[in-house]
Amino acid sequence: NAGVTQTPKFQVLKTGQSMTLQCAQDMNHNSMYWYRQDPGMGLRLIYYSASEGTTDKGEVPNGYNVSRLNKREFSLRLESAAPSQTSVYFCASSEQGQGVYEQYFGPGTRLTVT
Amino acid sequence: LAKTTQPISMDSYEGQEVNITCSHNNIATNDYITWYQQFPSQGPRFIIQGYKTKVTNEVASLFIPADRKSSTLSLPRVSLSDTAVYYCLSGSGNTGKLIFGQGTTLQVKP
Protein backbone atom coordinates (compact mmCIF):
# COMPACT_ATOMS: atom_id res chain seq x y z
CA ASN A 1 0.00 0.00 0.00
CA ALA A 2 1.95 3.00 -1.29
CA GLY A 3 -0.66 5.62 -0.38
CA VAL A 4 -0.30 8.72 -2.57
CA THR A 5 2.58 8.82 -5.03
CA GLN A 6 3.77 11.76 -7.10
CA THR A 7 6.15 12.06 -10.02
CA PRO A 8 8.54 13.66 -10.59
CA LYS A 9 10.07 14.61 -7.23
CA PHE A 10 12.02 17.51 -8.69
CA GLN A 11 11.73 19.48 -11.92
CA VAL A 12 13.36 22.55 -13.40
CA LEU A 13 11.58 24.31 -16.27
CA LYS A 14 12.31 27.33 -18.37
CA THR A 15 9.68 30.04 -18.66
CA GLY A 16 7.11 29.03 -21.27
CA GLN A 17 7.75 25.30 -21.11
CA SER A 18 4.95 22.90 -20.27
CA MET A 19 4.82 19.84 -18.06
CA THR A 20 2.44 17.47 -16.31
CA LEU A 21 2.69 16.44 -12.68
CA GLN A 22 1.39 12.96 -12.04
CA CYS A 23 -0.42 11.73 -8.93
CA ALA A 24 -1.83 8.32 -8.08
CA GLN A 25 -3.47 6.83 -4.98
CA ASP A 26 -4.18 3.23 -4.09
CA MET A 27 -6.64 3.78 -1.23
CA ASN A 28 -9.77 3.72 -3.40
CA HIS A 29 -10.55 7.32 -2.44
CA ASN A 30 -13.10 9.26 -4.40
CA SER A 31 -11.69 12.75 -3.83
CA MET A 32 -8.33 14.05 -4.96
CA TYR A 33 -6.64 17.47 -4.66
CA TRP A 34 -3.73 19.53 -5.89
CA TYR A 35 -2.13 22.12 -3.61
CA ARG A 36 0.86 24.41 -3.89
CA GLN A 37 3.01 25.51 -0.99
CA ASP A 38 5.26 28.54 -1.16
CA PRO A 39 8.03 29.26 1.36
CA GLY A 40 6.72 30.19 4.79
CA MET A 41 3.12 29.73 3.76
CA GLY A 42 0.42 27.19 4.17
CA LEU A 43 -1.00 25.14 1.35
CA ARG A 44 -3.29 26.68 -1.23
CA LEU A 45 -5.76 24.58 -3.17
CA ILE A 46 -5.35 24.69 -6.96
CA TYR A 47 -7.95 22.18 -8.14
CA TYR A 48 -9.85 19.30 -6.68
CA SER A 49 -11.86 16.37 -7.94
CA ALA A 50 -14.72 15.26 -5.73
CA SER A 51 -15.17 12.07 -7.73
CA GLU A 52 -14.07 10.43 -10.95
CA GLY A 53 -15.16 12.53 -13.90
CA THR A 54 -15.52 15.81 -12.01
CA THR A 55 -13.07 18.62 -11.34
CA ASP A 56 -13.47 22.05 -9.74
CA LYS A 57 -11.34 25.12 -9.23
CA GLY A 58 -9.82 25.85 -5.90
CA GLU A 59 -8.29 29.04 -4.52
CA VAL A 60 -5.50 29.52 -7.13
CA PRO A 61 -6.39 27.76 -10.42
CA ASN A 62 -4.98 30.28 -12.94
CA GLY A 63 -2.22 28.85 -15.10
CA TYR A 64 -3.11 25.22 -14.38
CA ASN A 65 -5.28 22.49 -15.82
CA VAL A 66 -6.17 19.11 -14.36
CA SER A 67 -7.34 15.72 -15.57
CA ARG A 68 -8.98 13.03 -13.46
CA LEU A 69 -7.84 10.15 -15.62
CA ASN A 70 -9.58 7.48 -13.54
CA LYS A 71 -10.34 6.90 -9.89
CA ARG A 72 -6.66 6.41 -9.04
CA GLU A 73 -4.98 9.17 -11.04
CA PHE A 74 -5.20 12.96 -11.00
CA SER A 75 -2.73 15.00 -13.06
CA LEU A 76 -1.84 18.68 -12.99
CA ARG A 77 -0.64 20.43 -16.13
CA LEU A 78 1.24 23.68 -16.53
CA GLU A 79 0.76 24.79 -20.13
CA SER A 80 3.21 27.69 -20.10
CA ALA A 81 5.28 27.79 -16.94
CA ALA A 82 6.04 31.12 -15.25
CA PRO A 83 8.52 31.93 -12.45
CA SER A 84 5.53 32.63 -10.17
CA GLN A 85 4.71 28.93 -10.39
CA THR A 86 7.94 27.99 -8.64
CA SER A 87 6.63 26.08 -5.65
CA VAL A 88 6.23 22.69 -4.02
CA TYR A 89 3.17 20.87 -5.30
CA PHE A 90 1.29 18.36 -3.19
CA CYS A 91 -1.35 15.92 -4.27
CA ALA A 92 -3.81 14.52 -1.72
CA SER A 93 -6.76 12.17 -1.57
CA SER A 94 -9.63 11.54 0.82
CA GLU A 95 -12.92 9.79 1.25
CA GLN A 96 -15.97 11.66 0.12
CA GLY A 97 -19.13 12.25 2.06
CA GLN A 98 -20.70 14.38 4.74
CA GLY A 99 -18.28 16.06 7.09
CA VAL A 100 -14.57 16.67 6.83
CA TYR A 101 -12.42 13.71 5.93
CA GLU A 102 -8.74 13.13 6.58
CA GLN A 103 -6.61 13.99 3.59
CA TYR A 104 -3.61 11.81 2.74
CA PHE A 105 -0.77 13.70 1.10
CA GLY A 106 1.92 12.65 -1.31
CA PRO A 107 5.61 13.53 -0.85
CA GLY A 108 5.43 16.56 -3.12
CA THR A 109 7.04 17.78 -6.33
CA ARG A 110 9.53 20.61 -6.06
CA LEU A 111 9.24 22.75 -9.20
CA THR A 112 11.56 25.58 -10.17
CA VAL A 113 10.77 27.81 -13.15
CA THR A 114 13.67 29.94 -14.38
CA LEU B 1 -14.42 28.31 5.15
CA ALA B 2 -13.46 30.13 8.31
CA LYS B 3 -10.04 31.67 8.68
CA THR B 4 -7.88 30.50 11.55
CA THR B 5 -5.21 32.34 13.50
CA GLN B 6 -2.41 30.63 15.36
CA PRO B 7 1.03 31.64 16.69
CA ILE B 8 3.78 31.68 14.10
CA SER B 9 6.27 29.83 16.29
CA MET B 10 6.77 28.15 19.66
CA ASP B 11 9.71 26.67 21.52
CA SER B 12 9.64 23.81 24.00
CA TYR B 13 11.93 21.27 25.65
CA GLU B 14 11.88 17.52 25.47
CA GLY B 15 9.47 15.92 27.90
CA GLN B 16 7.26 18.98 28.27
CA GLU B 17 3.61 19.23 27.34
CA VAL B 18 2.99 21.65 24.49
CA ASN B 19 -0.29 23.46 23.92
CA ILE B 20 -0.92 25.28 20.65
CA THR B 21 -4.01 27.44 20.57
CA CYS B 22 -5.89 28.37 17.44
CA SER B 23 -8.51 31.06 17.02
CA HIS B 24 -11.43 30.55 14.65
CA ASN B 25 -13.87 33.30 15.57
CA ASN B 26 -16.07 32.85 12.50
CA ILE B 27 -16.49 29.12 12.75
CA ALA B 28 -19.76 27.88 11.26
CA THR B 29 -22.19 25.47 12.85
CA ASN B 30 -21.18 22.58 10.62
CA ASP B 31 -17.42 23.20 10.75
CA TYR B 32 -15.03 20.70 12.26
CA ILE B 33 -11.59 21.59 13.63
CA THR B 34 -8.68 19.64 12.23
CA TRP B 35 -4.95 19.68 12.93
CA TYR B 36 -2.18 18.57 10.58
CA GLN B 37 1.55 18.14 11.15
CA GLN B 38 4.18 18.77 8.49
CA PHE B 39 7.86 17.86 8.52
CA PRO B 40 10.33 19.48 6.11
CA SER B 41 10.13 18.08 2.59
CA GLN B 42 7.00 16.05 3.38
CA GLY B 43 3.28 16.47 2.90
CA PRO B 44 1.07 17.30 5.87
CA ARG B 45 -0.11 14.45 8.04
CA PHE B 46 -3.44 14.32 9.87
CA ILE B 47 -3.16 14.49 13.66
CA ILE B 48 -6.62 14.91 15.12
CA GLN B 49 -10.09 16.27 14.44
CA GLY B 50 -12.99 17.35 16.65
CA TYR B 51 -16.26 19.21 16.80
CA LYS B 52 -16.66 20.08 20.47
CA THR B 53 -15.38 19.28 23.98
CA LYS B 54 -12.36 17.00 24.05
CA VAL B 55 -10.96 14.45 21.65
CA THR B 56 -7.96 12.26 22.39
CA ASN B 57 -6.03 9.81 20.27
CA GLU B 58 -2.68 8.07 20.60
CA VAL B 59 -0.64 11.17 19.73
CA ALA B 60 -2.57 14.25 20.87
CA SER B 61 -5.59 15.78 22.54
CA LEU B 62 -7.83 18.48 21.18
CA PHE B 63 -9.75 20.78 23.51
CA ILE B 64 -12.65 22.81 22.15
CA PRO B 65 -14.61 25.15 24.45
CA ALA B 66 -18.36 25.46 24.31
CA ASP B 67 -18.35 28.56 22.06
CA ARG B 68 -15.99 26.76 19.61
CA LYS B 69 -14.22 30.04 18.77
CA SER B 70 -10.86 28.56 19.65
CA SER B 71 -9.22 25.19 20.07
CA THR B 72 -6.08 23.88 21.70
CA LEU B 73 -3.90 21.08 20.43
CA SER B 74 -2.07 19.39 23.28
CA LEU B 75 1.03 17.28 22.66
CA PRO B 76 2.07 15.36 25.78
CA ARG B 77 5.76 14.90 26.56
CA VAL B 78 7.19 16.15 23.28
CA SER B 79 10.40 14.78 21.83
CA LEU B 80 12.85 16.19 19.30
CA SER B 81 10.94 14.36 16.57
CA ASP B 82 7.89 16.51 17.23
CA THR B 83 9.71 19.51 15.76
CA ALA B 84 7.45 20.40 12.83
CA VAL B 85 4.88 22.85 11.54
CA TYR B 86 1.36 22.41 12.90
CA TYR B 87 -1.67 23.61 10.98
CA CYS B 88 -5.09 24.33 12.44
CA LEU B 89 -8.04 24.27 10.07
CA SER B 90 -11.76 24.67 10.41
CA GLY B 91 -14.23 23.71 7.77
CA SER B 92 -16.85 21.35 6.54
CA GLY B 93 -18.39 20.21 3.32
CA ASN B 94 -18.73 17.19 1.19
CA THR B 95 -15.53 17.83 -0.68
CA GLY B 96 -13.30 17.86 2.38
CA LYS B 97 -11.79 21.02 0.94
CA LEU B 98 -9.51 22.67 3.44
CA ILE B 99 -7.77 26.03 3.62
CA PHE B 100 -4.46 25.93 5.39
CA GLY B 101 -3.20 28.95 7.31
CA GLN B 102 0.44 29.81 7.94
CA GLY B 103 0.83 27.22 10.68
CA THR B 104 2.83 27.15 13.92
CA THR B 105 6.47 26.12 13.78
CA LEU B 106 7.24 24.12 16.92
CA GLN B 107 10.90 23.78 17.85
CA VAL B 108 11.64 21.15 20.50
CA LYS B 109 15.01 21.56 22.18
CA PRO B 110 17.00 18.94 24.10
PDB file of C-alpha atoms in Angstrom:
ATOM      1  CA  ASN A   1       0.000   0.000   0.000  1.00  0.00           C
ATOM      2  CA  ALA A   2       1.948   3.000  -1.293  1.00  0.00           C
ATOM      3  CA  GLY A   3      -0.663   5.617  -0.382  1.00  0.00           C
ATOM      4  CA  VAL A   4      -0.296   8.717  -2.573  1.00  0.00           C
ATOM      5  CA  THR A   5       2.582   8.816  -5.030  1.00  0.00           C
ATOM      6  CA  GLN A   6       3.773  11.764  -7.096  1.00  0.00           C
ATOM      7  CA  THR A   7       6.148  12.061 -10.021  1.00  0.00           C
ATOM      8  CA  PRO A   8       8.537  13.663 -10.586  1.00  0.00           C
ATOM      9  CA  LYS A   9      10.073  14.606  -7.226  1.00  0.00           C
ATOM     10  CA  PHE A  10      12.025  17.511  -8.694  1.00  0.00           C
ATOM     11  CA  GLN A  11      11.735  19.476 -11.917  1.00  0.00           C
ATOM     12  CA  VAL A  12      13.358  22.554 -13.403  1.00  0.00           C
ATOM     13  CA  LEU A  13      11.580  24.308 -16.265  1.00  0.00           C
ATOM     14  CA  LYS A  14      12.312  27.334 -18.366  1.00  0.00           C
ATOM     15  CA  THR A  15       9.677  30.036 -18.662  1.00  0.00           C
ATOM     16  CA  GLY A  16       7.114  29.033 -21.271  1.00  0.00           C
ATOM     17  CA  GLN A  17       7.746  25.303 -21.109  1.00  0.00           C
ATOM     18  CA  SER A  18       4.950  22.896 -20.266  1.00  0.00           C
ATOM     19  CA  MET A  19       4.824  19.841 -18.064  1.00  0.00           C
ATOM     20  CA  THR A  20       2.443  17.469 -16.308  1.00  0.00           C
ATOM     21  CA  LEU A  21       2.690  16.441 -12.685  1.00  0.00           C
ATOM     22  CA  GLN A  22       1.391  12.957 -12.038  1.00  0.00           C
ATOM     23  CA  CYS A  23      -0.422  11.731  -8.930  1.00  0.00           C
ATOM     24  CA  ALA A  24      -1.832   8.315  -8.078  1.00  0.00           C
ATOM     25  CA  GLN A  25      -3.470   6.830  -4.977  1.00  0.00           C
ATOM     26  CA  ASP A  26      -4.183   3.232  -4.088  1.00  0.00           C
ATOM     27  CA  MET A  27      -6.636   3.776  -1.233  1.00  0.00           C
ATOM     28  CA  ASN A  28      -9.771   3.717  -3.397  1.00  0.00           C
ATOM     29  CA  HIS A  29     -10.549   7.319  -2.437  1.00  0.00           C
ATOM     30  CA  ASN A  30     -13.105   9.261  -4.397  1.00  0.00           C
ATOM     31  CA  SER A  31     -11.691  12.750  -3.830  1.00  0.00           C
ATOM     32  CA  MET A  32      -8.325  14.053  -4.958  1.00  0.00           C
ATOM     33  CA  TYR A  33      -6.641  17.465  -4.662  1.00  0.00           C
ATOM     34  CA  TRP A  34      -3.726  19.533  -5.895  1.00  0.00           C
ATOM     35  CA  TYR A  35      -2.126  22.124  -3.606  1.00  0.00           C
ATOM     36  CA  ARG A  36       0.860  24.407  -3.894  1.00  0.00           C
ATOM     37  CA  GLN A  37       3.013  25.506  -0.992  1.00  0.00           C
ATOM     38  CA  ASP A  38       5.259  28.535  -1.163  1.00  0.00           C
ATOM     39  CA  PRO A  39       8.034  29.263   1.358  1.00  0.00           C
ATOM     40  CA  GLY A  40       6.715  30.195   4.791  1.00  0.00           C
ATOM     41  CA  MET A  41       3.124  29.734   3.758  1.00  0.00           C
ATOM     42  CA  GLY A  42       0.417  27.194   4.171  1.00  0.00           C
ATOM     43  CA  LEU A  43      -1.000  25.136   1.345  1.00  0.00           C
ATOM     44  CA  ARG A  44      -3.292  26.675  -1.227  1.00  0.00           C
ATOM     45  CA  LEU A  45      -5.760  24.577  -3.167  1.00  0.00           C
ATOM     46  CA  ILE A  46      -5.348  24.689  -6.956  1.00  0.00           C
ATOM     47  CA  TYR A  47      -7.950  22.184  -8.140  1.00  0.00           C
ATOM     48  CA  TYR A  48      -9.849  19.299  -6.679  1.00  0.00           C
ATOM     49  CA  SER A  49     -11.864  16.367  -7.944  1.00  0.00           C
ATOM     50  CA  ALA A  50     -14.718  15.261  -5.728  1.00  0.00           C
ATOM     51  CA  SER A  51     -15.170  12.072  -7.725  1.00  0.00           C
ATOM     52  CA  GLU A  52     -14.072  10.431 -10.946  1.00  0.00           C
ATOM     53  CA  GLY A  53     -15.162  12.528 -13.904  1.00  0.00           C
ATOM     54  CA  THR A  54     -15.517  15.805 -12.014  1.00  0.00           C
ATOM     55  CA  THR A  55     -13.065  18.625 -11.344  1.00  0.00           C
ATOM     56  CA  ASP A  56     -13.472  22.052  -9.738  1.00  0.00           C
ATOM     57  CA  LYS A  57     -11.340  25.116  -9.234  1.00  0.00           C
ATOM     58  CA  GLY A  58      -9.819  25.854  -5.896  1.00  0.00           C
ATOM     59  CA  GLU A  59      -8.294  29.039  -4.525  1.00  0.00           C
ATOM     60  CA  VAL A  60      -5.504  29.524  -7.128  1.00  0.00           C
ATOM     61  CA  PRO A  61      -6.394  27.764 -10.422  1.00  0.00           C
ATOM     62  CA  ASN A  62      -4.980  30.282 -12.942  1.00  0.00           C
ATOM     63  CA  GLY A  63      -2.218  28.853 -15.103  1.00  0.00           C
ATOM     64  CA  TYR A  64      -3.113  25.220 -14.377  1.00  0.00           C
ATOM     65  CA  ASN A  65      -5.281  22.490 -15.818  1.00  0.00           C
ATOM     66  CA  VAL A  66      -6.168  19.107 -14.358  1.00  0.00           C
ATOM     67  CA  SER A  67      -7.343  15.723 -15.566  1.00  0.00           C
ATOM     68  CA  ARG A  68      -8.982  13.032 -13.461  1.00  0.00           C
ATOM     69  CA  LEU A  69      -7.840  10.149 -15.623  1.00  0.00           C
ATOM     70  CA  ASN A  70      -9.579   7.483 -13.544  1.00  0.00           C
ATOM     71  CA  LYS A  71     -10.339   6.904  -9.890  1.00  0.00           C
ATOM     72  CA  ARG A  72      -6.657   6.408  -9.044  1.00  0.00           C
ATOM     73  CA  GLU A  73      -4.983   9.168 -11.039  1.00  0.00           C
ATOM     74  CA  PHE A  74      -5.200  12.963 -11.005  1.00  0.00           C
ATOM     75  CA  SER A  75      -2.729  14.997 -13.058  1.00  0.00           C
ATOM     76  CA  LEU A  76      -1.839  18.685 -12.988  1.00  0.00           C
ATOM     77  CA  ARG A  77      -0.639  20.430 -16.131  1.00  0.00           C
ATOM     78  CA  LEU A  78       1.244  23.678 -16.525  1.00  0.00           C
ATOM     79  CA  GLU A  79       0.759  24.786 -20.129  1.00  0.00           C
ATOM     80  CA  SER A  80       3.205  27.693 -20.101  1.00  0.00           C
ATOM     81  CA  ALA A  81       5.280  27.793 -16.944  1.00  0.00           C
ATOM     82  CA  ALA A  82       6.041  31.117 -15.251  1.00  0.00           C
ATOM     83  CA  PRO A  83       8.524  31.932 -12.453  1.00  0.00           C
ATOM     84  CA  SER A  84       5.531  32.625 -10.173  1.00  0.00           C
ATOM     85  CA  GLN A  85       4.712  28.928 -10.387  1.00  0.00           C
ATOM     86  CA  THR A  86       7.940  27.992  -8.637  1.00  0.00           C
ATOM     87  CA  SER A  87       6.634  26.078  -5.650  1.00  0.00           C
ATOM     88  CA  VAL A  88       6.226  22.695  -4.017  1.00  0.00           C
ATOM     89  CA  TYR A  89       3.170  20.870  -5.304  1.00  0.00           C
ATOM     90  CA  PHE A  90       1.291  18.365  -3.186  1.00  0.00           C
ATOM     91  CA  CYS A  91      -1.355  15.917  -4.266  1.00  0.00           C
ATOM     92  CA  ALA A  92      -3.807  14.524  -1.717  1.00  0.00           C
ATOM     93  CA  SER A  93      -6.759  12.174  -1.565  1.00  0.00           C
ATOM     94  CA  SER A  94      -9.631  11.540   0.817  1.00  0.00           C
ATOM     95  CA  GLU A  95     -12.920   9.786   1.251  1.00  0.00           C
ATOM     96  CA  GLN A  96     -15.971  11.663   0.123  1.00  0.00           C
ATOM     97  CA  GLY A  97     -19.133  12.249   2.056  1.00  0.00           C
ATOM     98  CA  GLN A  98     -20.696  14.376   4.737  1.00  0.00           C
ATOM     99  CA  GLY A  99     -18.280  16.055   7.091  1.00  0.00           C
ATOM    100  CA  VAL A 100     -14.569  16.674   6.829  1.00  0.00           C
ATOM    101  CA  TYR A 101     -12.421  13.707   5.931  1.00  0.00           C
ATOM    102  CA  GLU A 102      -8.744  13.135   6.581  1.00  0.00           C
ATOM    103  CA  GLN A 103      -6.608  13.990   3.587  1.00  0.00           C
ATOM    104  CA  TYR A 104      -3.613  11.813   2.737  1.00  0.00           C
ATOM    105  CA  PHE A 105      -0.771  13.701   1.103  1.00  0.00           C
ATOM    106  CA  GLY A 106       1.924  12.649  -1.306  1.00  0.00           C
ATOM    107  CA  PRO A 107       5.612  13.527  -0.849  1.00  0.00           C
ATOM    108  CA  GLY A 108       5.429  16.564  -3.117  1.00  0.00           C
ATOM    109  CA  THR A 109       7.035  17.775  -6.335  1.00  0.00           C
ATOM    110  CA  ARG A 110       9.530  20.609  -6.057  1.00  0.00           C
ATOM    111  CA  LEU A 111       9.240  22.745  -9.199  1.00  0.00           C
ATOM    112  CA  THR A 112      11.562  25.579 -10.172  1.00  0.00           C
ATOM    113  CA  VAL A 113      10.774  27.807 -13.146  1.00  0.00           C
ATOM    114  CA  THR A 114      13.670  29.941 -14.384  1.00  0.00           C
TER     115      THR A 114
ATOM    116  CA  LEU B   1     -14.422  28.309   5.153  1.00  0.00           C
ATOM    117  CA  ALA B   2     -13.462  30.132   8.315  1.00  0.00           C
ATOM    118  CA  LYS B   3     -10.041  31.669   8.681  1.00  0.00           C
ATOM    119  CA  THR B   4      -7.885  30.502  11.549  1.00  0.00           C
ATOM    120  CA  THR B   5      -5.209  32.343  13.498  1.00  0.00           C
ATOM    121  CA  GLN B   6      -2.405  30.625  15.364  1.00  0.00           C
ATOM    122  CA  PRO B   7       1.031  31.644  16.689  1.00  0.00           C
ATOM    123  CA  ILE B   8       3.781  31.682  14.097  1.00  0.00           C
ATOM    124  CA  SER B   9       6.271  29.829  16.288  1.00  0.00           C
ATOM    125  CA  MET B  10       6.767  28.151  19.655  1.00  0.00           C
ATOM    126  CA  ASP B  11       9.707  26.672  21.523  1.00  0.00           C
ATOM    127  CA  SER B  12       9.641  23.812  23.999  1.00  0.00           C
ATOM    128  CA  TYR B  13      11.930  21.271  25.646  1.00  0.00           C
ATOM    129  CA  GLU B  14      11.882  17.521  25.474  1.00  0.00           C
ATOM    130  CA  GLY B  15       9.470  15.917  27.899  1.00  0.00           C
ATOM    131  CA  GLN B  16       7.262  18.976  28.268  1.00  0.00           C
ATOM    132  CA  GLU B  17       3.608  19.232  27.342  1.00  0.00           C
ATOM    133  CA  VAL B  18       2.990  21.648  24.486  1.00  0.00           C
ATOM    134  CA  ASN B  19      -0.292  23.460  23.923  1.00  0.00           C
ATOM    135  CA  ILE B  20      -0.918  25.275  20.651  1.00  0.00           C
ATOM    136  CA  THR B  21      -4.013  27.437  20.572  1.00  0.00           C
ATOM    137  CA  CYS B  22      -5.887  28.374  17.438  1.00  0.00           C
ATOM    138  CA  SER B  23      -8.506  31.065  17.024  1.00  0.00           C
ATOM    139  CA  HIS B  24     -11.429  30.551  14.650  1.00  0.00           C
ATOM    140  CA  ASN B  25     -13.868  33.302  15.566  1.00  0.00           C
ATOM    141  CA  ASN B  26     -16.073  32.854  12.503  1.00  0.00           C
ATOM    142  CA  ILE B  27     -16.491  29.120  12.749  1.00  0.00           C
ATOM    143  CA  ALA B  28     -19.758  27.878  11.263  1.00  0.00           C
ATOM    144  CA  THR B  29     -22.187  25.470  12.854  1.00  0.00           C
ATOM    145  CA  ASN B  30     -21.181  22.575  10.615  1.00  0.00           C
ATOM    146  CA  ASP B  31     -17.419  23.201  10.751  1.00  0.00           C
ATOM    147  CA  TYR B  32     -15.025  20.701  12.260  1.00  0.00           C
ATOM    148  CA  ILE B  33     -11.593  21.588  13.628  1.00  0.00           C
ATOM    149  CA  THR B  34      -8.678  19.640  12.235  1.00  0.00           C
ATOM    150  CA  TRP B  35      -4.950  19.678  12.932  1.00  0.00           C
ATOM    151  CA  TYR B  36      -2.184  18.570  10.583  1.00  0.00           C
ATOM    152  CA  GLN B  37       1.552  18.135  11.153  1.00  0.00           C
ATOM    153  CA  GLN B  38       4.180  18.774   8.488  1.00  0.00           C
ATOM    154  CA  PHE B  39       7.856  17.856   8.522  1.00  0.00           C
ATOM    155  CA  PRO B  40      10.326  19.481   6.111  1.00  0.00           C
ATOM    156  CA  SER B  41      10.133  18.085   2.593  1.00  0.00           C
ATOM    157  CA  GLN B  42       7.003  16.046   3.380  1.00  0.00           C
ATOM    158  CA  GLY B  43       3.283  16.471   2.897  1.00  0.00           C
ATOM    159  CA  PRO B  44       1.070  17.300   5.869  1.00  0.00           C
ATOM    160  CA  ARG B  45      -0.113  14.446   8.040  1.00  0.00           C
ATOM    161  CA  PHE B  46      -3.444  14.316   9.875  1.00  0.00           C
ATOM    162  CA  ILE B  47      -3.163  14.490  13.664  1.00  0.00           C
ATOM    163  CA  ILE B  48      -6.623  14.914  15.120  1.00  0.00           C
ATOM    164  CA  GLN B  49     -10.091  16.274  14.441  1.00  0.00           C
ATOM    165  CA  GLY B  50     -12.987  17.354  16.652  1.00  0.00           C
ATOM    166  CA  TYR B  51     -16.261  19.206  16.796  1.00  0.00           C
ATOM    167  CA  LYS B  52     -16.663  20.084  20.469  1.00  0.00           C
ATOM    168  CA  THR B  53     -15.381  19.285  23.983  1.00  0.00           C
ATOM    169  CA  LYS B  54     -12.365  17.005  24.047  1.00  0.00           C
ATOM    170  CA  VAL B  55     -10.961  14.454  21.651  1.00  0.00           C
ATOM    171  CA  THR B  56      -7.956  12.256  22.391  1.00  0.00           C
ATOM    172  CA  ASN B  57      -6.025   9.814  20.268  1.00  0.00           C
ATOM    173  CA  GLU B  58      -2.685   8.072  20.603  1.00  0.00           C
ATOM    174  CA  VAL B  59      -0.639  11.167  19.731  1.00  0.00           C
ATOM    175  CA  ALA B  60      -2.574  14.255  20.872  1.00  0.00           C
ATOM    176  CA  SER B  61      -5.588  15.783  22.538  1.00  0.00           C
ATOM    177  CA  LEU B  62      -7.832  18.479  21.179  1.00  0.00           C
ATOM    178  CA  PHE B  63      -9.746  20.785  23.509  1.00  0.00           C
ATOM    179  CA  ILE B  64     -12.654  22.806  22.148  1.00  0.00           C
ATOM    180  CA  PRO B  65     -14.606  25.153  24.450  1.00  0.00           C
ATOM    181  CA  ALA B  66     -18.360  25.460  24.305  1.00  0.00           C
ATOM    182  CA  ASP B  67     -18.345  28.561  22.058  1.00  0.00           C
ATOM    183  CA  ARG B  68     -15.991  26.763  19.607  1.00  0.00           C
ATOM    184  CA  LYS B  69     -14.218  30.040  18.767  1.00  0.00           C
ATOM    185  CA  SER B  70     -10.864  28.556  19.651  1.00  0.00           C
ATOM    186  CA  SER B  71      -9.223  25.191  20.071  1.00  0.00           C
ATOM    187  CA  THR B  72      -6.076  23.884  21.702  1.00  0.00           C
ATOM    188  CA  LEU B  73      -3.896  21.083  20.433  1.00  0.00           C
ATOM    189  CA  SER B  74      -2.071  19.388  23.284  1.00  0.00           C
ATOM    190  CA  LEU B  75       1.026  17.279  22.661  1.00  0.00           C
ATOM    191  CA  PRO B  76       2.073  15.359  25.778  1.00  0.00           C
ATOM    192  CA  ARG B  77       5.759  14.897  26.561  1.00  0.00           C
ATOM    193  CA  VAL B  78       7.188  16.149  23.282  1.00  0.00           C
ATOM    194  CA  SER B  79      10.399  14.782  21.828  1.00  0.00           C
ATOM    195  CA  LEU B  80      12.846  16.194  19.300  1.00  0.00           C
ATOM    196  CA  SER B  81      10.944  14.356  16.570  1.00  0.00           C
ATOM    197  CA  ASP B  82       7.887  16.512  17.234  1.00  0.00           C
ATOM    198  CA  THR B  83       9.710  19.511  15.761  1.00  0.00           C
ATOM    199  CA  ALA B  84       7.451  20.400  12.830  1.00  0.00           C
ATOM    200  CA  VAL B  85       4.883  22.855  11.538  1.00  0.00           C
ATOM    201  CA  TYR B  86       1.364  22.414  12.903  1.00  0.00           C
ATOM    202  CA  TYR B  87      -1.671  23.612  10.984  1.00  0.00           C
ATOM    203  CA  CYS B  88      -5.088  24.329  12.439  1.00  0.00           C
ATOM    204  CA  LEU B  89      -8.038  24.270  10.072  1.00  0.00           C
ATOM    205  CA  SER B  90     -11.760  24.671  10.413  1.00  0.00           C
ATOM    206  CA  GLY B  91     -14.234  23.707   7.768  1.00  0.00           C
ATOM    207  CA  SER B  92     -16.847  21.349   6.535  1.00  0.00           C
ATOM    208  CA  GLY B  93     -18.387  20.213   3.323  1.00  0.00           C
ATOM    209  CA  ASN B  94     -18.734  17.193   1.193  1.00  0.00           C
ATOM    210  CA  THR B  95     -15.529  17.830  -0.680  1.00  0.00           C
ATOM    211  CA  GLY B  96     -13.302  17.859   2.384  1.00  0.00           C
ATOM    212  CA  LYS B  97     -11.793  21.016   0.936  1.00  0.00           C
ATOM    213  CA  LEU B  98      -9.509  22.669   3.437  1.00  0.00           C
ATOM    214  CA  ILE B  99      -7.773  26.027   3.616  1.00  0.00           C
ATOM    215  CA  PHE B 100      -4.464  25.929   5.388  1.00  0.00           C
ATOM    216  CA  GLY B 101      -3.197  28.953   7.311  1.00  0.00           C
ATOM    217  CA  GLN B 102       0.439  29.811   7.938  1.00  0.00           C
ATOM    218  CA  GLY B 103       0.833  27.217  10.684  1.00  0.00           C
ATOM    219  CA  THR B 104       2.835  27.153  13.925  1.00  0.00           C
ATOM    220  CA  THR B 105       6.471  26.121  13.785  1.00  0.00           C
ATOM    221  CA  LEU B 106       7.244  24.116  16.923  1.00  0.00           C
ATOM    222  CA  GLN B 107      10.899  23.781  17.850  1.00  0.00           C
ATOM    223  CA  VAL B 108      11.641  21.154  20.497  1.00  0.00           C
ATOM    224  CA  LYS B 109      15.008  21.564  22.184  1.00  0.00           C
ATOM    225  CA  PRO B 110      17.004  18.938  24.100  1.00  0.00           C
TER     226      PRO B 110
END
